[in-house]
mmCIF file of C-alpha atoms and ligand atoms in Angstrom:
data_model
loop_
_atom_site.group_PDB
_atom_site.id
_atom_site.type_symbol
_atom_site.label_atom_id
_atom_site.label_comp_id
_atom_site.label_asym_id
_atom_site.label_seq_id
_atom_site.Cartn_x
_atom_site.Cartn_y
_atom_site.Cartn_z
ATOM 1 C CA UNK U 136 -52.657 -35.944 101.217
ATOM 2 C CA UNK U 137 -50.402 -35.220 104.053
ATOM 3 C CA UNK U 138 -46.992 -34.989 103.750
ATOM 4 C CA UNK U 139 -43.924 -34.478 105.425
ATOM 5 C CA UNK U 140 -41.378 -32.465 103.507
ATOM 6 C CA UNK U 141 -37.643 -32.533 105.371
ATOM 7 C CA UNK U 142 -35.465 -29.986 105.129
ATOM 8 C CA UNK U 143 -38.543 -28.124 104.616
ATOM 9 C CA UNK U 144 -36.986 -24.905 105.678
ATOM 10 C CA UNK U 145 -34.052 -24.824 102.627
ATOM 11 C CA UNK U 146 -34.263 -23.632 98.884
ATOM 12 C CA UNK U 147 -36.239 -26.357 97.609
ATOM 13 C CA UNK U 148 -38.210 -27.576 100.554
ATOM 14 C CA UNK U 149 -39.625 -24.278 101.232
ATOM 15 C CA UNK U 150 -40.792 -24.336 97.596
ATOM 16 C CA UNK U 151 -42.073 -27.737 97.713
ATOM 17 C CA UNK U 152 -43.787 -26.724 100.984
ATOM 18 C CA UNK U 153 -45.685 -23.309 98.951
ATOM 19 C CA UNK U 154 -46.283 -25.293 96.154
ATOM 20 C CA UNK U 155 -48.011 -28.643 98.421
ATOM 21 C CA UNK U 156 -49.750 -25.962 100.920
ATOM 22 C CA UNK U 157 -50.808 -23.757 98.325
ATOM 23 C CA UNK U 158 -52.384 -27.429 96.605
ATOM 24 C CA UNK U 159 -54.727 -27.969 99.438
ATOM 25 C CA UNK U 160 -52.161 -30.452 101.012
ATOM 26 C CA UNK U 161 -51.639 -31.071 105.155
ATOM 27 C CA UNK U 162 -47.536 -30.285 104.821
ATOM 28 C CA UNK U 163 -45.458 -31.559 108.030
ATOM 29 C CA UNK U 164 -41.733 -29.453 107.244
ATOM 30 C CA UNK U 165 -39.079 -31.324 109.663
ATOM 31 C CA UNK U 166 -35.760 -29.219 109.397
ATOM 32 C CA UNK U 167 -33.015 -28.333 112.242
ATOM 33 C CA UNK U 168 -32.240 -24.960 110.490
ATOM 34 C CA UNK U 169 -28.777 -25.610 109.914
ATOM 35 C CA UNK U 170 -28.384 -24.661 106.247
ATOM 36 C CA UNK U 171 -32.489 -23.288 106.024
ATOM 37 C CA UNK U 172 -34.213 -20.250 107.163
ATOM 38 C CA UNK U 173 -37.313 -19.487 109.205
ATOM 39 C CA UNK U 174 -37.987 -16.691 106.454
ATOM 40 C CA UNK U 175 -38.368 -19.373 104.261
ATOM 41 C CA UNK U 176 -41.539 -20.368 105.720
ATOM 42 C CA UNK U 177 -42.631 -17.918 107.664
ATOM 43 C CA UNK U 178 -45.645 -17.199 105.210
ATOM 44 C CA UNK U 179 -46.134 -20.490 105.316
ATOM 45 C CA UNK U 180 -46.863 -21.016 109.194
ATOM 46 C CA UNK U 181 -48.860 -17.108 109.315
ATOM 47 C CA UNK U 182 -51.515 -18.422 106.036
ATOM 48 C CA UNK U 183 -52.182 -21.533 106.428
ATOM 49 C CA UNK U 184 -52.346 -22.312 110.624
ATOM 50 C CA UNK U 185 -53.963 -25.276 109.924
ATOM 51 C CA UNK U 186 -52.617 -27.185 107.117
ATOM 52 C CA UNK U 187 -48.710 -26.075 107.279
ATOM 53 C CA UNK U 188 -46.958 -27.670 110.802
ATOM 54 C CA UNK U 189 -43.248 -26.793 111.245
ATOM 55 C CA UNK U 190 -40.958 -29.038 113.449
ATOM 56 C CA UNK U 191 -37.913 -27.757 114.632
ATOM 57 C CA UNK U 192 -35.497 -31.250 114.981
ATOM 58 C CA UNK U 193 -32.951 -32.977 113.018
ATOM 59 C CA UNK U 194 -32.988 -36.229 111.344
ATOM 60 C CA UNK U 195 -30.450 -37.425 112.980
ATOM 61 C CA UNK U 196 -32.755 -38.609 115.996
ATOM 62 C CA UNK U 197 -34.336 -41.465 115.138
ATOM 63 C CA UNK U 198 -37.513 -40.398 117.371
ATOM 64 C CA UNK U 199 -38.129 -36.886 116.287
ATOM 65 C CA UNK U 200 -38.040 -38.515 112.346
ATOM 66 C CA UNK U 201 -41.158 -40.759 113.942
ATOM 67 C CA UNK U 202 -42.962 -38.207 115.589
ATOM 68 C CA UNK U 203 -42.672 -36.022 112.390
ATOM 69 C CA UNK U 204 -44.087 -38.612 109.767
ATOM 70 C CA UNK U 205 -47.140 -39.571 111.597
ATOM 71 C CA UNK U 206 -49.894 -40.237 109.870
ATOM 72 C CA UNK U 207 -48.483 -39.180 106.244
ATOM 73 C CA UNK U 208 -48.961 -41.054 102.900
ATOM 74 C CA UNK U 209 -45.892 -39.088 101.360
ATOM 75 C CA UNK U 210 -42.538 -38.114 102.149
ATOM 76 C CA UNK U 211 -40.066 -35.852 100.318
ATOM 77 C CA UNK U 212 -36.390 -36.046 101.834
ATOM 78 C CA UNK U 213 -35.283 -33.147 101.090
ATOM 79 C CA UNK U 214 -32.692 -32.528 104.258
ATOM 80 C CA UNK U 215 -29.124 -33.009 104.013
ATOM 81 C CA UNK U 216 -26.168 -31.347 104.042
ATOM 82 C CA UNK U 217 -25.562 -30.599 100.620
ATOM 83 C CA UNK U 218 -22.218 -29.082 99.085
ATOM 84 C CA UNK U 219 -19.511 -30.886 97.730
ATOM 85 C CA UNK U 220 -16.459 -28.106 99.453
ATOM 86 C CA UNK U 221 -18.668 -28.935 102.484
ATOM 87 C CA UNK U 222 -17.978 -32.411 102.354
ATOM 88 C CA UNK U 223 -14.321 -32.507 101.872
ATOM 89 C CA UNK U 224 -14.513 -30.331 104.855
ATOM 90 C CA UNK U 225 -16.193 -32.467 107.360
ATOM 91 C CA UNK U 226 -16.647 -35.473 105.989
ATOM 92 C CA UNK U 227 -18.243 -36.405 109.155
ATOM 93 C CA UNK U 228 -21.331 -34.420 109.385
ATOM 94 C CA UNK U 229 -21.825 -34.639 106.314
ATOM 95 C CA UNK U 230 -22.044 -38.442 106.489
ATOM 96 C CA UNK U 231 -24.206 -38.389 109.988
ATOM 97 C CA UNK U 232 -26.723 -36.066 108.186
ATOM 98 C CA UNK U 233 -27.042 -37.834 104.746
ATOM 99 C CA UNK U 234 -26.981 -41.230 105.407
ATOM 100 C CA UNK U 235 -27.768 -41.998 109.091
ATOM 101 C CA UNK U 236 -30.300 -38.953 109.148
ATOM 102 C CA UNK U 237 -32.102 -40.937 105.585
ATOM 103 C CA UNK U 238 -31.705 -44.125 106.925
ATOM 104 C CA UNK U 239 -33.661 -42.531 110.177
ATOM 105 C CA UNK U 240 -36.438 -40.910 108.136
ATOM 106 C CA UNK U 241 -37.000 -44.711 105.821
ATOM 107 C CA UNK U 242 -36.984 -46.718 108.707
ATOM 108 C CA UNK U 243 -39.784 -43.600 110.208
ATOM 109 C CA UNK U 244 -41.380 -43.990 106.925
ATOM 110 C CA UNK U 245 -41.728 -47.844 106.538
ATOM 111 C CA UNK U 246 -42.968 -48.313 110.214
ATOM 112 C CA UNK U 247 -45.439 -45.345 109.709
ATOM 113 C CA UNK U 248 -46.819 -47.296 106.894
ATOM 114 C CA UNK U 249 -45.725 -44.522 104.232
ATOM 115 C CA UNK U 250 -46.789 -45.570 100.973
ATOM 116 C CA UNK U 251 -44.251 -43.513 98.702
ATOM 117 C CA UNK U 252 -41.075 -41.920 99.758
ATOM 118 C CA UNK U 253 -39.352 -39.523 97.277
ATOM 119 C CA UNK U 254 -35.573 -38.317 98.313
ATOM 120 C CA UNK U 255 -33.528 -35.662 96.922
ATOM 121 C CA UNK U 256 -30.499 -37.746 95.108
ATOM 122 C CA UNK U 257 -27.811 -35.948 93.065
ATOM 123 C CA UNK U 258 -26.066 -35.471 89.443
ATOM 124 C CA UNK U 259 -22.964 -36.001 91.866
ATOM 125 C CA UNK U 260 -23.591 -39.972 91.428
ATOM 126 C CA UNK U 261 -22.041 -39.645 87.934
ATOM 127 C CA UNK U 262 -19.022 -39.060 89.257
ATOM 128 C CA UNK U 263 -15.882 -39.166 86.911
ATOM 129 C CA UNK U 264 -18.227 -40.738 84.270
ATOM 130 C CA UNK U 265 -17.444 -39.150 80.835
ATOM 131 C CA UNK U 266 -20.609 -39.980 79.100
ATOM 132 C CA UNK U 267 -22.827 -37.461 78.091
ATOM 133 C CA UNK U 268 -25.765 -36.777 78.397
ATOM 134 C CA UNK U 269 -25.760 -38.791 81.506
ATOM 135 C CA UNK U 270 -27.974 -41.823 81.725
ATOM 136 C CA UNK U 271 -29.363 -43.587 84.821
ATOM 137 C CA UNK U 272 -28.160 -46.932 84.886
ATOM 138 C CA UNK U 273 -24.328 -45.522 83.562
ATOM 139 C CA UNK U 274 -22.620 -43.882 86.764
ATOM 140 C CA UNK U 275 -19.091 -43.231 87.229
ATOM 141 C CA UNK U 276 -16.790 -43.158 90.416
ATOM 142 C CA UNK U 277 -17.956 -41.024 93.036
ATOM 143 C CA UNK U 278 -15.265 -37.404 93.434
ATOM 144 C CA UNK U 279 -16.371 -36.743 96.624
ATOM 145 C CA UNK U 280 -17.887 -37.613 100.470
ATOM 146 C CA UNK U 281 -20.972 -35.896 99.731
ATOM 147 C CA UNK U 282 -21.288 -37.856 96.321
ATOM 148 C CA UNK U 283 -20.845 -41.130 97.939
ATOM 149 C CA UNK U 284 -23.968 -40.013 100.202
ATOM 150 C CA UNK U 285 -25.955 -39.687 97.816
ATOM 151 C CA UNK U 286 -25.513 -42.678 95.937
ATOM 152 C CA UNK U 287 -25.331 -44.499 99.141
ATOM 153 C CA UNK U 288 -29.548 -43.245 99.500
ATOM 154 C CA UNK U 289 -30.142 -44.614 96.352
ATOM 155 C CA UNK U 290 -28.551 -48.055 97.266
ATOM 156 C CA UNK U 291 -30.907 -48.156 100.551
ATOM 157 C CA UNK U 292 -34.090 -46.950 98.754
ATOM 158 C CA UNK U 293 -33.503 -49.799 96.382
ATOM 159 C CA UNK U 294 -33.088 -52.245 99.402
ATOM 160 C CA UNK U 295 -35.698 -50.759 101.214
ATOM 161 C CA UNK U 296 -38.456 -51.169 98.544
ATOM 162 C CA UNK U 297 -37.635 -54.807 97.581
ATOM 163 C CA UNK U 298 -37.417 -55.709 101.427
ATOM 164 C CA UNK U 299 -40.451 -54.160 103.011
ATOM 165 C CA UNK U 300 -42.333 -52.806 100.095
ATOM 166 C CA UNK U 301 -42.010 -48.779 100.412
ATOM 167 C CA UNK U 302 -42.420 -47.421 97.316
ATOM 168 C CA UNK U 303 -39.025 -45.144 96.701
ATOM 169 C CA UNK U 304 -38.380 -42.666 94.322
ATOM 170 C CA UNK U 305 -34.949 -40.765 93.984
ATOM 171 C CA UNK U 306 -34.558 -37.871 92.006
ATOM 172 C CA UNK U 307 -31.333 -36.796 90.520
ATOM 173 C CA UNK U 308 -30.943 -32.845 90.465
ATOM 174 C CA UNK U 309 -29.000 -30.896 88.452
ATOM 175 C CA UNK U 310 -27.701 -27.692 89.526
ATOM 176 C CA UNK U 311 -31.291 -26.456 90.983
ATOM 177 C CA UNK U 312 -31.097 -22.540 91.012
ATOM 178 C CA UNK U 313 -34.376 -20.233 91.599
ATOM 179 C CA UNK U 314 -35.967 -17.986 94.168
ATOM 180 C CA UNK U 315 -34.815 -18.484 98.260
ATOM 181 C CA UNK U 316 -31.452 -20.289 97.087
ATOM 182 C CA UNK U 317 -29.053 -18.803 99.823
ATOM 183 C CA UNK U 318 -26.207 -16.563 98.500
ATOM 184 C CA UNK U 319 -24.604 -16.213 101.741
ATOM 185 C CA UNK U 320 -21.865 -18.577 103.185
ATOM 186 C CA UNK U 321 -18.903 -20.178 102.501
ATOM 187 C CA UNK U 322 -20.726 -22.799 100.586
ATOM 188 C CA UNK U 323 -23.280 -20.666 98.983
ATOM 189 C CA UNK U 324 -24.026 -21.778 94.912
ATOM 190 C CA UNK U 325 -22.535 -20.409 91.956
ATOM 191 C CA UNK U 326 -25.929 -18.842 90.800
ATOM 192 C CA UNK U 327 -26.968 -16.931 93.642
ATOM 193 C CA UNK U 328 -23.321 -16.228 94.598
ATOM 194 C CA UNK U 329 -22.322 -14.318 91.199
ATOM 195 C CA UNK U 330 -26.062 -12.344 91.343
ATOM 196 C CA UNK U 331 -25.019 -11.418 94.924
ATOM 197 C CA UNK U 332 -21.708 -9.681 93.368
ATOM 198 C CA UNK U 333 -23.246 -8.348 90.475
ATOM 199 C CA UNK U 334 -25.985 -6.417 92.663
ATOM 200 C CA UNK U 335 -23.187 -5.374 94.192
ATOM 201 C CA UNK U 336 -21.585 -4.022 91.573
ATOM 202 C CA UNK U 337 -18.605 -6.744 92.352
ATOM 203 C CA UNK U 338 -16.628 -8.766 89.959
ATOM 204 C CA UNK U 339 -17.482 -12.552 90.531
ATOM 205 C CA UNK U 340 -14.538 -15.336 90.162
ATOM 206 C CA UNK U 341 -15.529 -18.243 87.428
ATOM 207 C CA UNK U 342 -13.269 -20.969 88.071
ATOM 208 C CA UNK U 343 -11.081 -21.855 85.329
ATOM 209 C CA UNK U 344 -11.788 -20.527 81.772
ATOM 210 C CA UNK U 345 -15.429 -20.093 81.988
ATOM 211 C CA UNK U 346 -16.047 -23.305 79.231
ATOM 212 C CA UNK U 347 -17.129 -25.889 81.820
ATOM 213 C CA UNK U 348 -20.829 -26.329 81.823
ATOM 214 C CA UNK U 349 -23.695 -27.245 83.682
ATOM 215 C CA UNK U 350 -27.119 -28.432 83.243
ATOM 216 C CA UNK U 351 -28.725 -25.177 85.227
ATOM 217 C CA UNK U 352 -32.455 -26.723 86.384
ATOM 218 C CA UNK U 353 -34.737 -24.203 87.903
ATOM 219 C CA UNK U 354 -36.771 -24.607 90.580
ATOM 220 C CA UNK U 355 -40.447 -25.079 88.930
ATOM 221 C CA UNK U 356 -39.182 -27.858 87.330
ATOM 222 C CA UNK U 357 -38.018 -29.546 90.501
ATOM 223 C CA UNK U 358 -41.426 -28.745 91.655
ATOM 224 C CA UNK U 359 -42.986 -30.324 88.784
ATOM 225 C CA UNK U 360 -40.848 -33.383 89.509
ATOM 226 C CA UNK U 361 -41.435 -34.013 92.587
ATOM 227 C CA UNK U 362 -45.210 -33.629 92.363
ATOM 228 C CA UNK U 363 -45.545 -36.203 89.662
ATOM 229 C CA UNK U 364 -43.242 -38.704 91.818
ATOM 230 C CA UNK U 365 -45.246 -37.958 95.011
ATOM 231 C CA UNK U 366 -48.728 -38.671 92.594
ATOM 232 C CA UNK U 367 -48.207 -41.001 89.794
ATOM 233 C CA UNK U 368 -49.924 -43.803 90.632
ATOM 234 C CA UNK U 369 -48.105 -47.032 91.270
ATOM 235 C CA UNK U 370 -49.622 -49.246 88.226
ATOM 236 C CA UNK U 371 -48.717 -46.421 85.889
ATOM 237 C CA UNK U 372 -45.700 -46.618 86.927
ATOM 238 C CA UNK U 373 -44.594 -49.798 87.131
ATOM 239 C CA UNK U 374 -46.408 -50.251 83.454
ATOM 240 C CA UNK U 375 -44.207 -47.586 82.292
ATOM 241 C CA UNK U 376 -40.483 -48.433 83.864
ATOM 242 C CA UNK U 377 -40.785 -51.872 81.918
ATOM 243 C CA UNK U 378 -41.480 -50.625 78.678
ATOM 244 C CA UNK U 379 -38.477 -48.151 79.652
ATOM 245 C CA UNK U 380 -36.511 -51.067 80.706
ATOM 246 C CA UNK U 381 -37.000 -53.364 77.663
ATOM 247 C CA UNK U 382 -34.249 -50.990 75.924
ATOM 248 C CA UNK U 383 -32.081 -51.255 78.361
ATOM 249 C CA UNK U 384 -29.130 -53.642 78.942
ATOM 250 C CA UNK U 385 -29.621 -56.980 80.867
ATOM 251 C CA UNK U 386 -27.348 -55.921 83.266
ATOM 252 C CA UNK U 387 -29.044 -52.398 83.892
ATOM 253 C CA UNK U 388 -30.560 -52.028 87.637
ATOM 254 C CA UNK U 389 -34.554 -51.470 87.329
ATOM 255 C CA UNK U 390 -34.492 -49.089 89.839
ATOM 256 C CA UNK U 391 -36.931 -45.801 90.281
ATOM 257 C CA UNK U 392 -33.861 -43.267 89.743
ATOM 258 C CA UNK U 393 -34.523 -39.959 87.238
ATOM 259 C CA UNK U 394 -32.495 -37.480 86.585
ATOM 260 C CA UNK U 395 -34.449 -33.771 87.106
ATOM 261 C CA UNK U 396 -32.862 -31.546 84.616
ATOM 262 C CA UNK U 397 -34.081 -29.598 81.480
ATOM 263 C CA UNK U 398 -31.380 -31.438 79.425
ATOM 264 C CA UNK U 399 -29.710 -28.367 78.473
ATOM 265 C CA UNK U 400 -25.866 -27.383 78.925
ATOM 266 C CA UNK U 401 -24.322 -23.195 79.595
ATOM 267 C CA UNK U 402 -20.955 -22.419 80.125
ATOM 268 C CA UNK U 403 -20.212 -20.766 82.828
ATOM 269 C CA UNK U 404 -19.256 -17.883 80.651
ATOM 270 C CA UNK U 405 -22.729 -17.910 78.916
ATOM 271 C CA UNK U 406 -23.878 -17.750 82.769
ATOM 272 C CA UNK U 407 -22.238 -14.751 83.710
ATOM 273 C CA UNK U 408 -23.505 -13.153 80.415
ATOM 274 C CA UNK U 409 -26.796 -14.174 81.004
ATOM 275 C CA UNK U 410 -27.096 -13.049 84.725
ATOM 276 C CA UNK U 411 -25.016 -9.880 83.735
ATOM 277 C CA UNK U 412 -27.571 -9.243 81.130
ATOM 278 C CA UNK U 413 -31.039 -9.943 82.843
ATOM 279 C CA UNK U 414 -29.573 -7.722 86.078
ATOM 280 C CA UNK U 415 -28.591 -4.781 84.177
ATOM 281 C CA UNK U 416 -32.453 -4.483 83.007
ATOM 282 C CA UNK U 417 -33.137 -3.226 86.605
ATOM 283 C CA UNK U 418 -29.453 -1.463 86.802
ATOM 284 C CA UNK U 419 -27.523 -0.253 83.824
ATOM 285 C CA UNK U 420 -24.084 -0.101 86.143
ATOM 286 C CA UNK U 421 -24.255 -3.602 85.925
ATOM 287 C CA UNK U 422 -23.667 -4.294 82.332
ATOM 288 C CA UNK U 423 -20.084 -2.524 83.055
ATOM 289 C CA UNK U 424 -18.502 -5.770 85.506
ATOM 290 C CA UNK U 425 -16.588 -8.062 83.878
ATOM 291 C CA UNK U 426 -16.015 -11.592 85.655
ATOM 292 C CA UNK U 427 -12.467 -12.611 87.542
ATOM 293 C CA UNK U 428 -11.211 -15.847 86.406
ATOM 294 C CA UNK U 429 -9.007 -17.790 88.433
ATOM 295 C CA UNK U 430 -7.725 -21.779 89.221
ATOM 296 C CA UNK U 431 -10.166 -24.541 88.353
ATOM 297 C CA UNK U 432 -11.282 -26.132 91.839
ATOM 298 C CA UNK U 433 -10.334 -29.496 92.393
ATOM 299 C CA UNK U 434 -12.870 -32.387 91.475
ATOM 300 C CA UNK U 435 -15.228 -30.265 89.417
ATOM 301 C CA UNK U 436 -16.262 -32.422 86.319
ATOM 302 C CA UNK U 437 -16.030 -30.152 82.956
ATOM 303 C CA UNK U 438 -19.168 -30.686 81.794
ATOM 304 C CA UNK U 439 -22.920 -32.690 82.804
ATOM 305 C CA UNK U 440 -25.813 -32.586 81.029
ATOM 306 C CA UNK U 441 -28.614 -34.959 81.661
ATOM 307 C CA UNK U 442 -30.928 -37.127 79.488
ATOM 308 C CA UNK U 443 -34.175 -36.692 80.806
ATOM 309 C CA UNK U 444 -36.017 -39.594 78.840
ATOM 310 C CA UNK U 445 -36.452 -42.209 81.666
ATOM 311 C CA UNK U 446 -38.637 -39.327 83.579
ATOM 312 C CA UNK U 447 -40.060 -37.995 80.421
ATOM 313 C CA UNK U 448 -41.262 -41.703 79.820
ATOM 314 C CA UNK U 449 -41.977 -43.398 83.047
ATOM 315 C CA UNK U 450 -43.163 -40.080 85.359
ATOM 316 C CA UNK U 451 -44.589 -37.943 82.100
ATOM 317 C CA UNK U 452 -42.357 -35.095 83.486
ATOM 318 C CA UNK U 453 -42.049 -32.301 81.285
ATOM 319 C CA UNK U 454 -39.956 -29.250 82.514
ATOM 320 C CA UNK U 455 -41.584 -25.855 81.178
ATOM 321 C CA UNK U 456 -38.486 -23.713 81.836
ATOM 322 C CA UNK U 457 -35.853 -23.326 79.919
ATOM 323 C CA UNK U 458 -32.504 -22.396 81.719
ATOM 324 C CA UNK U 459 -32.749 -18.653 80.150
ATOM 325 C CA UNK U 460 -36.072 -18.368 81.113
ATOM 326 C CA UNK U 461 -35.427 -19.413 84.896
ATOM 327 C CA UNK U 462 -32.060 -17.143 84.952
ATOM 328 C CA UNK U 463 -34.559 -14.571 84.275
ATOM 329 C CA UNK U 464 -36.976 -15.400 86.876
ATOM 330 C CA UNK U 465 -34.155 -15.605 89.212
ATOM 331 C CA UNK U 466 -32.454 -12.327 88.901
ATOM 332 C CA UNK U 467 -35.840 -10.598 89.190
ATOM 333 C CA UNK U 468 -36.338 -12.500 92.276
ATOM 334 C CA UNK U 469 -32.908 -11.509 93.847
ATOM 335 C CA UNK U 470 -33.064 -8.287 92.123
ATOM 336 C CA UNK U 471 -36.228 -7.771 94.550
ATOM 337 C CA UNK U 472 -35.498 -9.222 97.475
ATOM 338 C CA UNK U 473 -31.612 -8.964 98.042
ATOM 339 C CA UNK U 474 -31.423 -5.093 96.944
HETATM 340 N N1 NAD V 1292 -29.510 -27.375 95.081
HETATM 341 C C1 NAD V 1292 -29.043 -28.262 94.221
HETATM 342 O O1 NAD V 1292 -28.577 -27.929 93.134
HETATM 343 C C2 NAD V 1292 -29.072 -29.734 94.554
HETATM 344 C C3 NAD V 1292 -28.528 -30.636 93.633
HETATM 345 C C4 NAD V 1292 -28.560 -32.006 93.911
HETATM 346 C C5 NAD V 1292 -29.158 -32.442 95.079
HETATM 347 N N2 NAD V 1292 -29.652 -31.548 95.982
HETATM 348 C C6 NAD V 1292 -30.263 -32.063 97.216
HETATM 349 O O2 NAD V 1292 -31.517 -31.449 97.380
HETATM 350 C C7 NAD V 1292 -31.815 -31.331 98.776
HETATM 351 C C8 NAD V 1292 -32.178 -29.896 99.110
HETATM 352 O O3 NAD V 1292 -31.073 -29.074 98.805
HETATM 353 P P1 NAD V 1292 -31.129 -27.484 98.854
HETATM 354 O O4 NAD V 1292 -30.343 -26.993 97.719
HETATM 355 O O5 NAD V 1292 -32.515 -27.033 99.048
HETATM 356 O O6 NAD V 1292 -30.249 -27.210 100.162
HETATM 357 P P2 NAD V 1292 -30.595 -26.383 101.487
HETATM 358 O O7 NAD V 1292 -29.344 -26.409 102.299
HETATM 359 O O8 NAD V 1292 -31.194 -25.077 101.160
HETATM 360 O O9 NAD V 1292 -31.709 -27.303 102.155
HETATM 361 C C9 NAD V 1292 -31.424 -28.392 102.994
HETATM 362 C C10 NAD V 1292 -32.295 -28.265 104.228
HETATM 363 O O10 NAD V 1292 -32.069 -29.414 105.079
HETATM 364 C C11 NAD V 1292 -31.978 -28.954 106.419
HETATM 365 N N3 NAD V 1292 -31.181 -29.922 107.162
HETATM 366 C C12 NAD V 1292 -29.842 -30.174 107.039
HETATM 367 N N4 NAD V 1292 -29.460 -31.096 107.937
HETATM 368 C C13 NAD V 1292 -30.577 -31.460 108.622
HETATM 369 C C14 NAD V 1292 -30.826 -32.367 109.686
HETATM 370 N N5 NAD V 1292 -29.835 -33.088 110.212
HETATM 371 N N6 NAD V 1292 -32.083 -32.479 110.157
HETATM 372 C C15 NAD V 1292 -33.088 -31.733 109.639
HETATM 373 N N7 NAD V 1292 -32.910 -30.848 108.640
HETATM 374 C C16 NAD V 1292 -31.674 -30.710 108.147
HETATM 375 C C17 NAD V 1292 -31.314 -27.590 106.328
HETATM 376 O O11 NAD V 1292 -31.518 -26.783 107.455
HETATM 377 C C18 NAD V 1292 -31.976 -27.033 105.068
HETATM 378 O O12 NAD V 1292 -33.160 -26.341 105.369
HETATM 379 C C19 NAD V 1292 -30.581 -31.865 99.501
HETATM 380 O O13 NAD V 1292 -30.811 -33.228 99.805
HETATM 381 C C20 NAD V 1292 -29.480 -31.740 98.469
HETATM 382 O O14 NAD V 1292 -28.445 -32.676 98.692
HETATM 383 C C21 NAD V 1292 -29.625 -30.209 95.736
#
């Protein structure tokens, strides 16, 4: 296959690039560098000449989104701005890059002729919805600019693929955390954030009292995701989703929308432990730092945890790591590359 991966350059488009490249794929990665690295991929580019082609442009210009998906079957849209602080920030930019930049790259995709176009949605479409675990077709109200992008993608998609035909497939993460997540920056995530401190023999701040929690995914499982909605075929599918449907209510939407999660919840206390624990393998000092807890930030939900069932059924997706097990894999990432 070839396939163009944007925002190719970040946290999980450089690992969806490794993992496609490393497959035998032709991998087009489209990404302006705002938020991504060149280290990200510069293995990428040096091993594989031939099958791995970076393009330096945004998605923002219609033209450079049409020049990049030439002549690929797939697309994952990964690029966006991503960060909920960010958004409340700049509103703006944010908007610019998640919804005119997507609505660039599916209008790209559907003149190319793309047959299946995967996008990057977000747990952030539950909004101030209580239930739990979160289901699909049962979203709340969204909190924030950058949540309202990303359910905004999920309404084009939809409209997209009953208009013109373009197969779309959204996928909702869940806190993603793994190797090459940035822990720099004003908007850098909690994970890599408190491992950065803790290497550091620093204290890291949990928000609140540490007993919100999260549905931590790590990154092979996004990987595993994403593969399965770039490669299921379309029959299978479509066979699957109504039998999945059939137990829905008649109001529910039929769309292609999963949530990507391991269906697990930790506090943000059992975090800290956890990350405490794993680093302190590789340096004792580290078992000694206690967190700093301060003010709750405004807008963050208490707790989300994700049913995975609709992917488990309809996409056969099957996550292999456990949230301890990728915490693990993590820290000996950072542990190796940050110290
Ligand atoms: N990390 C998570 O927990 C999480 C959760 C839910 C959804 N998502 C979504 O997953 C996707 C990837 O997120 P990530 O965590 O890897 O973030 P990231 O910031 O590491 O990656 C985003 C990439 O998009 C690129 N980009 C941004 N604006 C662009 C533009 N206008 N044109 C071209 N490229 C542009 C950035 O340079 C970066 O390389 C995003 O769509 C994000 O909203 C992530």
């Amino acid at each position: 296959m070839k396939i163009l991966i944007t925002g190719g350059a970040g946290f999980i488009g450089s690992n969806l690039c490794e993992h496609f490249v490393n497959k035998g794929h032709d991998v087009v990665c489209l990404d302006n560098l705002s938020t991504g690295f060149m280290h990200n991929i510069e293995h990428l580019i040096s091993h594989f000449p031939s099958h791995f082609h970076f393009i330096h442009g945004d998605i923002r210009d219609l033209d450079t989104c049409r020049e990049a998906v030439k002549g690929c079957e797939v697309v994952l849209q990964e690029a966006a701005l991503g960060s909920v602080p960010r958004s409340i920030n700049d509103p703006i930019t944010t908007n610019a890059t998640n919804i005119s930049g997507f609505l660039n790259m599916l209008v790209a995709a559907r003149d190319e002729g793309v047959k299946r176009f995967v996008y990057a949605a977000s747990s952030s479409t539950y909004g101030d919805s209580k239930e739990l675990p979160k289901i699909e077709h049962n979203i709340g109200r969204p909190l924030s600019p950058y949540a309202i992008t990303k359910f905004v993608n999920e309404l084009y998609a939809n409209v997209f693929t009953a208009l013109y035909g373009i197969e779309t497939i959204g996928l909702r993460y869940f806190n993603v955390f793994g190797r090459r997540q940035d822990p720099n920056g004003a908007y850098a995530a909690v994970i890599p954030l408190w491992v950065k401190a803790l290497i550091n023999h620093q204290s890291p701040f949990i928000n609140g009292d540490g007993s919100y929690s999260r549905d931590f995914t790590y990154i092979d499982n996004v990987i595993q995701a994403n593969e399965l909605a770039a490669t299921v075929p379309h029959d299978v599918i479509v066979k699957q989703a109504e039998n999945y449907n059939m137990n829905l209510p008649q109001n529910a939407p039929l769309d292609l929308v999963f949530n990507v999660a391991y269906g697990g919840n930790t506090t943000l206390n059992e975090l800290f432990r956890c990350l405490r624990d794993n680093l302190a393998k590789y340096d004792p000092e580290i078992a000694k730092i206690e967190p700093t807890y301060r003010d709750n930030r405004a807008g963050d939900i208490p707790h989300s945890q994700a049913s995975i069932i609709k992917a488990q059924r309809i996409l056969g997706y099957n996550p292999k790591f456990s949230a301890l097990q990728g915490f693990e894999q993590a820290c000996e990432w950072y542990y190796q590359n940050l110290k």
